[in-house]
Amino acid sequence: MSNFTPAKPISYGRQTITEADIAAVTAVLQSDYLTQGPKPPEFEAAFAQYIGSRYASVVANGAAALHLCAMALDVKPGDKVLTTPITFTASANCVRYCGGEVVFSDIDETTYLLDIHKVRALLEKTPKSERSAYKGVVPVDFAGLPVDMAAWRELADEFGLWILEDACHAPGASFTDKQGIEHRAGDGSLADLAIFSFHPVKHIATAEGGAVTTNNPKYHDRVSTLRTHGITRDPAVLEENHGGWYYEMHELGYNYRLTDMQAALGIEQLNRAEEGLKRRRAIARRYEEAFAGTPVTVRPVPLGFRHAYHLFVVEVAKRRELYDFLRARKIYAQVHYIPVHLQPYYRQFGWKRGDMPFAEAYYDRCLSLPMYPALTDEEQEYVIEQVLSFFDKPVLP
Ligand SMILES: *Cc1c(COP(=O)(O)O)cnc(C)c1O
């Protein structure tokens, strides 16, 4: 065992801030606009280009992005929307903001993603007269592994559903479809809308922040208008025009804007996104190699999929003991996620333990190990050593 001990706790994820980031934010503070200036549109153009979508709208956070999408998709009371229980609660909450009903469906036990076969079975066994209540699906690119959006598009078209992709974990991830075409997560080629978060544990940090991407101009306009109070100045849609100051509010929107300081930080972070992704993939390779043949299970990435490694998830027996063991050694691993259907808020709708056997079994065993570009080799080796020592295994080279 090495005698390295971390100076401060090693968390499961954290941001990287450079001198260039600080300079960019400082420059905005010294400029004319702290918000509603040039930086958010500049960030939107750069982000859309990186993701490969026609449009991007930057917003206050990922949950706001989800809320605006649910509004743009006209989710209403009585509407049913499908999602996975293994996600952050926000993926489901957006449906509730609009009064819709969340229908959870179980995960695939090896990819941890919403299982498309189970969703198909659920829709098929629903009597035709009740099927029309199902309006959409919110698949989540969990941990950074993108869903097979070509398969989801096919299912959605067959059952008349829209698709809102929660791509918070997956900027830069991709999969190759049967025709050999590569689709990047959130690129607008298959899903109707996609959302991202710029929370500091995610790939791109703006403190709080998020984005909506789409190729559909109608959705883009709706999201952009709802983001700023539902107010428009577009001469093409104004009912009247009283002069240069004039605007109209056509529907009830919110103030979900991103500030110029945040957008400036986002632009700098985006410039390093590919570099960060490369580092995340290298860290993943090292974990995979170190845990091969040990009691620490790492699921393989399916062929044709490029993982973005927001999280590095392992499955272990005695997860609670390992969590505490690592914590005592300054390694702050984390659990992603407590199944959303078991949250007290969702239990009130009748969801209970036993409803999602794969998600619940996964929850008993999962642990997210430190994964972020600034994690040093020395820190990672320390993490590996500690994890294996818990299982009383020698560390292999
Ligand atoms: C982080 C996250 C969100 C919410 O993003 P915030 O910016 O924290 O509001 C939504 N969905 C998933 C899967 C996330 O990881």
Coordinates of C-alpha atoms and ligand atoms in Angstrom, one line a residue:
M1 CA 0.0 0.0 0.0
S2 CA 1.2 3.5 -0.8
N3 CA 1.4 6.0 2.0
F4 CA -0.5 8.6 0.1
T5 CA -3.3 10.3 2.1
P6 CA -5.5 12.9 0.6
A7 CA -5.2 16.5 1.9
K8 CA -8.9 16.9 1.6
P9 CA -11.9 14.6 0.9
I10 CA -12.0 13.2 -2.6
S11 CA -15.6 13.6 -3.7
Y12 CA -17.4 11.6 -6.4
G13 CA -17.5 14.6 -8.7
R14 CA -16.3 18.2 -8.8
Q15 CA -15.7 21.2 -11.1
T16 CA -12.4 22.4 -12.6
I17 CA -11.9 26.2 -12.6
T18 CA -9.0 27.7 -14.5
E19 CA -7.4 31.2 -14.6
A20 CA -9.1 31.6 -18.0
D21 CA -12.5 30.9 -16.4
I22 CA -11.9 33.5 -13.7
A23 CA -10.7 36.1 -16.2
A24 CA -13.9 35.5 -18.3
V25 CA -16.2 36.0 -15.4
T26 CA -14.2 39.0 -14.2
A27 CA -14.5 40.6 -17.6
V28 CA -18.3 40.3 -17.5
L29 CA -18.3 41.9 -14.1
Q30 CA -16.5 44.9 -15.6
S31 CA -18.7 45.1 -18.6
D32 CA -22.1 46.7 -19.3
Y33 CA -24.3 43.7 -18.9
L34 CA -24.5 41.3 -16.0
T35 CA -27.5 39.6 -17.5
Q36 CA -29.4 39.8 -20.8
G37 CA -26.1 40.8 -22.5
P38 CA -24.2 39.1 -25.3
K39 CA -22.8 36.1 -23.4
P40 CA -25.9 33.8 -23.1
P41 CA -26.5 33.9 -26.9
E42 CA -22.8 33.4 -27.5
F43 CA -22.9 30.3 -25.2
E44 CA -26.0 29.0 -26.9
A45 CA -24.4 29.1 -30.3
A46 CA -21.3 27.4 -29.1
F47 CA -23.2 24.8 -27.1
A48 CA -25.5 23.9 -30.0
Q49 CA -22.5 23.5 -32.2
Y50 CA -20.8 21.2 -29.7
I51 CA -23.9 19.1 -29.1
G52 CA -24.8 19.1 -32.8
S53 CA -28.3 20.5 -32.4
R54 CA -29.9 23.3 -34.5
Y55 CA -30.9 25.3 -31.4
A56 CA -29.9 25.7 -27.8
S57 CA -31.5 27.8 -25.1
V58 CA -29.5 28.3 -21.9
V59 CA -31.6 28.5 -18.7
A60 CA -31.2 28.9 -14.9
N61 CA -30.7 25.1 -14.2
G62 CA -31.5 21.7 -15.4
A63 CA -34.8 21.4 -13.5
A64 CA -35.9 24.7 -15.2
A65 CA -34.9 23.2 -18.5
L66 CA -37.1 20.2 -17.8
H67 CA -40.0 22.4 -16.7
L68 CA -39.9 24.5 -19.8
C69 CA -39.8 21.4 -22.0
A70 CA -42.8 19.9 -20.2
M71 CA -44.6 23.2 -20.9
A72 CA -43.5 23.3 -24.5
L73 CA -44.8 19.8 -24.9
D74 CA -48.2 20.8 -23.4
V75 CA -48.2 18.3 -20.5
K76 CA -51.6 18.7 -18.8
P77 CA -53.4 17.0 -15.9
G78 CA -54.5 13.5 -16.9
D79 CA -51.4 13.1 -19.2
K80 CA -49.2 10.1 -18.5
V81 CA -45.5 10.4 -19.0
L82 CA -43.0 7.5 -18.7
T83 CA -39.6 7.7 -17.0
T84 CA -37.0 5.7 -15.1
P85 CA -36.8 5.4 -11.3
I86 CA -33.0 5.6 -11.5
T87 CA -32.5 9.3 -12.1
F88 CA -32.4 12.5 -10.2
T89 CA -35.9 13.4 -9.1
A90 CA -36.1 16.4 -11.5
S91 CA -36.6 14.1 -14.5
A92 CA -39.9 13.1 -13.0
N93 CA -40.8 16.4 -11.3
C94 CA -41.2 18.3 -14.5
V95 CA -44.3 16.3 -15.3
R96 CA -45.8 17.1 -11.9
Y97 CA -45.1 20.9 -12.4
C98 CA -47.6 20.7 -15.3
G99 CA -50.0 18.4 -13.4
G100 CA -49.2 15.3 -15.4
E101 CA -48.9 11.8 -14.0
V102 CA -45.5 10.1 -13.8
V103 CA -45.5 6.5 -14.8
F104 CA -42.2 4.8 -13.7
S105 CA -41.0 1.7 -15.6
D106 CA -38.1 -0.5 -14.6
I107 CA -34.5 -0.3 -15.7
D108 CA -32.4 -2.8 -17.7
E109 CA -30.1 -4.5 -15.1
T110 CA -26.9 -4.3 -17.1
T111 CA -27.1 -0.8 -18.7
Y112 CA -29.2 0.8 -15.8
L113 CA -31.2 2.6 -18.5
L114 CA -35.0 2.7 -18.8
D115 CA -35.8 -0.7 -20.4
I116 CA -37.5 -0.1 -23.7
H117 CA -38.9 -3.7 -23.8
K118 CA -40.7 -3.2 -20.5
V119 CA -42.1 0.1 -21.7
R120 CA -43.3 -1.5 -24.9
A121 CA -44.9 -4.3 -22.9
L122 CA -46.6 -1.8 -20.6
L123 CA -48.1 0.1 -23.6
E124 CA -49.2 -3.0 -25.4
K125 CA -51.0 -4.4 -22.4
T126 CA -52.8 -1.1 -21.8
P127 CA -56.3 -1.2 -23.4
K128 CA -56.4 0.8 -26.7
S129 CA -58.9 3.2 -25.2
E130 CA -56.5 4.1 -22.3
R131 CA -53.4 4.3 -24.4
S132 CA -54.0 7.8 -25.6
A133 CA -53.4 9.1 -22.0
Y134 CA -49.7 8.3 -22.6
K135 CA -48.2 11.4 -24.1
G136 CA -44.4 11.1 -23.8
V137 CA -41.3 9.5 -22.4
V138 CA -38.3 11.0 -20.5
P139 CA -35.4 8.7 -21.1
V140 CA -32.3 9.5 -19.1
D141 CA -28.7 9.0 -20.4
F142 CA -27.8 7.6 -17.0
A143 CA -24.2 8.0 -15.7
G144 CA -23.3 9.2 -19.3
L145 CA -24.4 6.1 -21.2
P146 CA -26.8 7.4 -23.9
V147 CA -30.0 5.5 -24.6
D148 CA -30.5 3.9 -28.0
M149 CA -32.5 6.9 -29.2
A150 CA -33.2 5.3 -32.6
A151 CA -35.1 2.5 -30.8
W152 CA -36.9 5.0 -28.6
R153 CA -37.9 7.1 -31.7
E154 CA -39.4 4.0 -33.3
L155 CA -41.4 3.1 -30.2
A156 CA -42.5 6.8 -29.7
D157 CA -43.7 7.0 -33.3
E158 CA -45.6 3.8 -33.0
F159 CA -47.5 4.9 -29.9
G160 CA -47.7 8.6 -30.7
L161 CA -45.4 9.8 -27.9
W162 CA -43.0 12.7 -27.7
I163 CA -39.4 12.2 -26.4
L164 CA -37.7 14.5 -23.9
E165 CA -34.2 13.3 -23.4
D166 CA -32.6 14.0 -20.0
A167 CA -29.0 14.3 -21.2
C168 CA -27.6 15.9 -18.1
H169 CA -25.0 13.1 -17.7
A170 CA -24.1 12.8 -21.3
P171 CA -22.7 15.9 -23.2
G172 CA -20.3 14.4 -25.7
A173 CA -21.7 10.8 -25.5
S174 CA -22.9 9.1 -28.6
F175 CA -24.2 5.9 -30.2
T176 CA -24.1 4.6 -33.7
D177 CA -27.4 3.4 -35.2
K178 CA -28.0 0.4 -37.5
Q179 CA -27.3 2.6 -40.6
G180 CA -23.9 3.5 -39.2
I181 CA -24.9 7.0 -38.3
E182 CA -23.5 8.4 -35.1
H183 CA -25.9 10.4 -32.9
R184 CA -24.6 12.6 -30.1
A185 CA -26.7 12.8 -26.9
G186 CA -29.1 15.7 -27.2
D187 CA -28.3 16.4 -30.9
G188 CA -32.0 16.8 -31.8
S189 CA -31.8 14.2 -34.6
L190 CA -34.2 11.8 -32.8
A191 CA -35.6 13.1 -29.6
D192 CA -38.0 16.1 -29.7
L193 CA -36.2 18.0 -27.0
A194 CA -33.2 17.4 -24.7
I195 CA -31.9 19.0 -21.6
F196 CA -28.6 19.5 -19.9
S197 CA -27.4 20.8 -16.5
F198 CA -24.4 22.9 -15.7
H199 CA -24.3 22.1 -12.0
P200 CA -20.6 21.8 -10.8
V201 CA -20.7 18.0 -10.6
K202 CA -21.7 17.8 -14.3
H203 CA -19.3 18.1 -17.3
I204 CA -19.7 21.9 -17.8
A205 CA -20.0 24.0 -14.7
T206 CA -21.7 27.4 -14.4
A207 CA -22.6 27.0 -10.7
E208 CA -26.3 26.8 -11.5
G209 CA -27.3 26.5 -15.2
G210 CA -28.8 24.4 -17.8
A211 CA -29.8 24.1 -21.5
V212 CA -32.5 22.9 -23.8
T213 CA -31.5 21.6 -27.2
T214 CA -33.8 20.8 -30.2
N215 CA -34.0 20.8 -33.9
N216 CA -37.6 22.0 -33.9
P217 CA -38.0 25.8 -34.3
K218 CA -41.5 25.7 -32.6
Y219 CA -40.2 24.1 -29.4
H220 CA -37.2 26.4 -29.4
D221 CA -39.3 29.5 -29.7
R222 CA -41.7 28.3 -27.0
V223 CA -38.9 27.5 -24.6
S224 CA -37.1 30.8 -25.2
T225 CA -40.3 32.8 -24.6
L226 CA -41.4 30.9 -21.5
R227 CA -37.8 31.3 -20.1
T228 CA -38.4 35.1 -20.0
H229 CA -41.9 35.5 -18.5
G230 CA -43.7 34.4 -21.6
I231 CA -43.0 37.9 -23.0
T232 CA -42.4 38.5 -26.7
R233 CA -41.3 41.5 -28.8
D234 CA -41.5 39.7 -32.1
P235 CA -43.4 42.0 -34.5
A236 CA -44.8 39.0 -36.3
V237 CA -46.8 37.9 -33.3
L238 CA -47.6 41.2 -31.5
E239 CA -51.4 41.9 -31.3
E240 CA -50.8 45.6 -31.1
N241 CA -47.7 47.9 -31.2
H242 CA -47.5 51.0 -29.1
G243 CA -43.9 51.9 -29.9
G244 CA -40.3 50.9 -29.3
W245 CA -40.9 50.0 -25.6
Y246 CA -43.7 47.6 -26.4
Y247 CA -43.9 43.9 -25.6
E248 CA -46.7 41.5 -25.0
M249 CA -47.1 38.6 -22.6
H250 CA -49.0 35.8 -24.4
E251 CA -48.7 33.1 -21.7
L252 CA -47.6 32.6 -18.2
G253 CA -43.8 32.1 -18.2
Y254 CA -41.0 32.3 -15.7
N255 CA -37.7 34.0 -15.2
Y256 CA -35.4 31.1 -15.9
R257 CA -32.6 33.0 -17.5
L258 CA -28.8 32.3 -17.2
T259 CA -26.7 35.4 -16.3
D260 CA -23.8 36.7 -18.4
M261 CA -21.3 35.7 -15.7
Q262 CA -22.5 32.2 -15.9
A263 CA -22.6 32.1 -19.7
A264 CA -19.1 33.5 -19.9
L265 CA -17.9 30.7 -17.5
G266 CA -19.9 28.2 -19.6
I267 CA -18.1 29.3 -22.8
E268 CA -14.7 28.7 -21.2
Q269 CA -15.7 25.4 -19.7
L270 CA -17.1 24.3 -23.1
N271 CA -13.8 25.0 -24.7
R272 CA -12.3 22.3 -22.5
A273 CA -15.2 19.8 -22.7
E274 CA -13.5 17.4 -25.1
E275 CA -10.3 17.4 -23.0
G276 CA -12.4 16.6 -19.9
L277 CA -14.2 13.8 -21.6
K278 CA -10.9 12.2 -22.6
R279 CA -9.7 12.4 -19.1
R280 CA -13.0 10.8 -17.8
R281 CA -12.6 8.0 -20.3
A282 CA -9.0 7.4 -19.2
I283 CA -10.1 7.3 -15.5
A284 CA -12.8 4.8 -16.5
R285 CA -10.3 2.5 -18.3
R286 CA -8.1 2.4 -15.2
Y287 CA -11.0 1.5 -12.9
E288 CA -12.1 -1.2 -15.3
E289 CA -8.7 -2.7 -15.4
A290 CA -8.2 -2.5 -11.6
F291 CA -11.5 -4.1 -10.8
A292 CA -11.5 -6.9 -13.4
G293 CA -11.8 -10.2 -11.6
T294 CA -12.6 -8.6 -8.2
P295 CA -15.9 -8.5 -6.2
V296 CA -16.4 -5.0 -7.7
T297 CA -18.7 -5.3 -10.6
V298 CA -18.3 -2.9 -13.6
R299 CA -20.9 -3.4 -16.3
P300 CA -19.5 -3.3 -19.9
V301 CA -20.4 -0.4 -22.2
P302 CA -22.5 -1.9 -25.1
L303 CA -20.9 -2.0 -28.5
G304 CA -21.4 1.1 -30.6
F305 CA -22.0 3.4 -27.5
R306 CA -19.6 6.1 -26.4
H307 CA -20.0 6.8 -22.6
A308 CA -19.5 10.3 -21.2
Y309 CA -18.8 9.1 -17.6
H310 CA -20.5 11.7 -15.6
L311 CA -20.5 8.9 -13.0
F312 CA -18.4 5.8 -12.6
V313 CA -20.9 3.3 -11.0
V314 CA -19.8 0.0 -9.6
E315 CA -22.0 -2.7 -7.9
V316 CA -20.9 -4.3 -4.7
A317 CA -22.2 -6.5 -1.9
K318 CA -22.0 -4.7 1.5
R319 CA -22.4 -1.3 -0.2
R320 CA -23.3 0.5 3.0
E321 CA -20.2 -0.8 4.8
L322 CA -18.0 0.1 1.8
Y323 CA -19.5 3.6 1.7
D324 CA -18.7 4.1 5.4
F325 CA -15.2 2.5 5.0
L326 CA -14.3 4.9 2.2
R327 CA -15.9 7.9 4.0
A328 CA -13.6 7.2 7.0
R329 CA -10.7 7.3 4.5
K330 CA -11.7 10.6 3.0
I331 CA -13.2 9.1 -0.1
Y332 CA -16.7 10.6 -0.5
A333 CA -18.3 8.1 -2.9
Q334 CA -22.1 8.6 -3.5
V335 CA -25.2 6.6 -4.4
H336 CA -27.0 7.4 -7.6
Y337 CA -29.9 7.2 -7.1
I338 CA -32.4 6.4 -4.5
P339 CA -35.2 5.1 -6.8
V340 CA -37.5 8.0 -7.4
H341 CA -40.7 6.0 -7.1
L342 CA -39.7 5.3 -3.5
Q343 CA -39.5 9.0 -2.5
P344 CA -42.3 9.8 -0.1
Y345 CA -43.6 12.4 -2.5
Y346 CA -44.1 9.7 -5.2
R347 CA -45.3 7.0 -2.8
Q348 CA -48.4 9.1 -2.2
F349 CA -49.4 8.2 -5.7
G350 CA -49.3 4.5 -4.8
W351 CA -45.7 3.6 -5.9
K352 CA -44.1 1.2 -3.5
R353 CA -41.2 -1.1 -2.8
G354 CA -41.5 -4.1 -5.1
D355 CA -42.8 -2.1 -8.1
M356 CA -39.4 -1.8 -9.8
P357 CA -37.4 -5.0 -8.9
F358 CA -34.3 -4.2 -11.0
A359 CA -34.1 -0.6 -9.9
E360 CA -34.4 -1.6 -6.3
A361 CA -31.8 -4.4 -6.6
Y362 CA -29.5 -2.0 -8.3
Y363 CA -30.0 0.6 -5.5
D364 CA -28.9 -2.0 -2.9
R365 CA -25.6 -2.5 -4.6
C366 CA -24.6 0.7 -6.5
L367 CA -21.8 3.1 -5.6
S368 CA -20.4 6.0 -7.6
L369 CA -16.6 6.3 -7.3
P370 CA -14.7 9.5 -7.8
M371 CA -14.9 10.6 -11.4
Y372 CA -13.9 14.0 -12.6
P373 CA -11.1 15.4 -14.9
A374 CA -9.1 16.9 -12.1
L375 CA -8.8 13.6 -10.2
T376 CA -5.1 12.8 -10.2
D377 CA -3.6 9.4 -11.0
E378 CA -2.3 9.3 -7.4
E379 CA -5.8 10.0 -6.0
Q380 CA -7.3 7.4 -8.2
E381 CA -4.8 4.8 -7.2
Y382 CA -5.6 5.6 -3.6
V383 CA -9.3 5.1 -4.3
I384 CA -8.6 1.7 -6.0
E385 CA -6.4 0.6 -3.2
Q386 CA -8.9 1.4 -0.5
V387 CA -11.8 -0.2 -2.3
L388 CA -9.8 -3.4 -2.9
S389 CA -8.5 -3.5 0.6
F390 CA -12.1 -3.4 1.9
F391 CA -12.6 -6.7 0.0
D392 CA -9.2 -7.9 1.3
K393 CA -7.9 -8.2 -2.3
P394 CA -4.3 -7.5 -3.3
V395 CA -4.0 -4.6 -5.7
L396 CA -3.0 -5.8 -9.2
P397 CA -0.6 -3.7 -11.3
Ligands
LIG1 C1 -28.4 17.3 -12.4 C2 -29.6 16.6 -13.0 C3 -30.8 17.3 -13.2 C4 -31.1 18.7 -12.7 O1 -30.2 19.6 -12.9 P1 -30.1 20.9 -11.9 O2 -29.3 21.8 -12.8 O3 -29.5 20.5 -10.7 O4 -31.5 21.4 -11.8 C5 -31.8 16.6 -13.9 N1 -31.6 15.4 -14.3 C6 -30.5 14.7 -14.1 C7 -30.4 13.3 -14.6 C8 -29.4 15.3 -13.4 O5 -28.3 14.6 -13.2

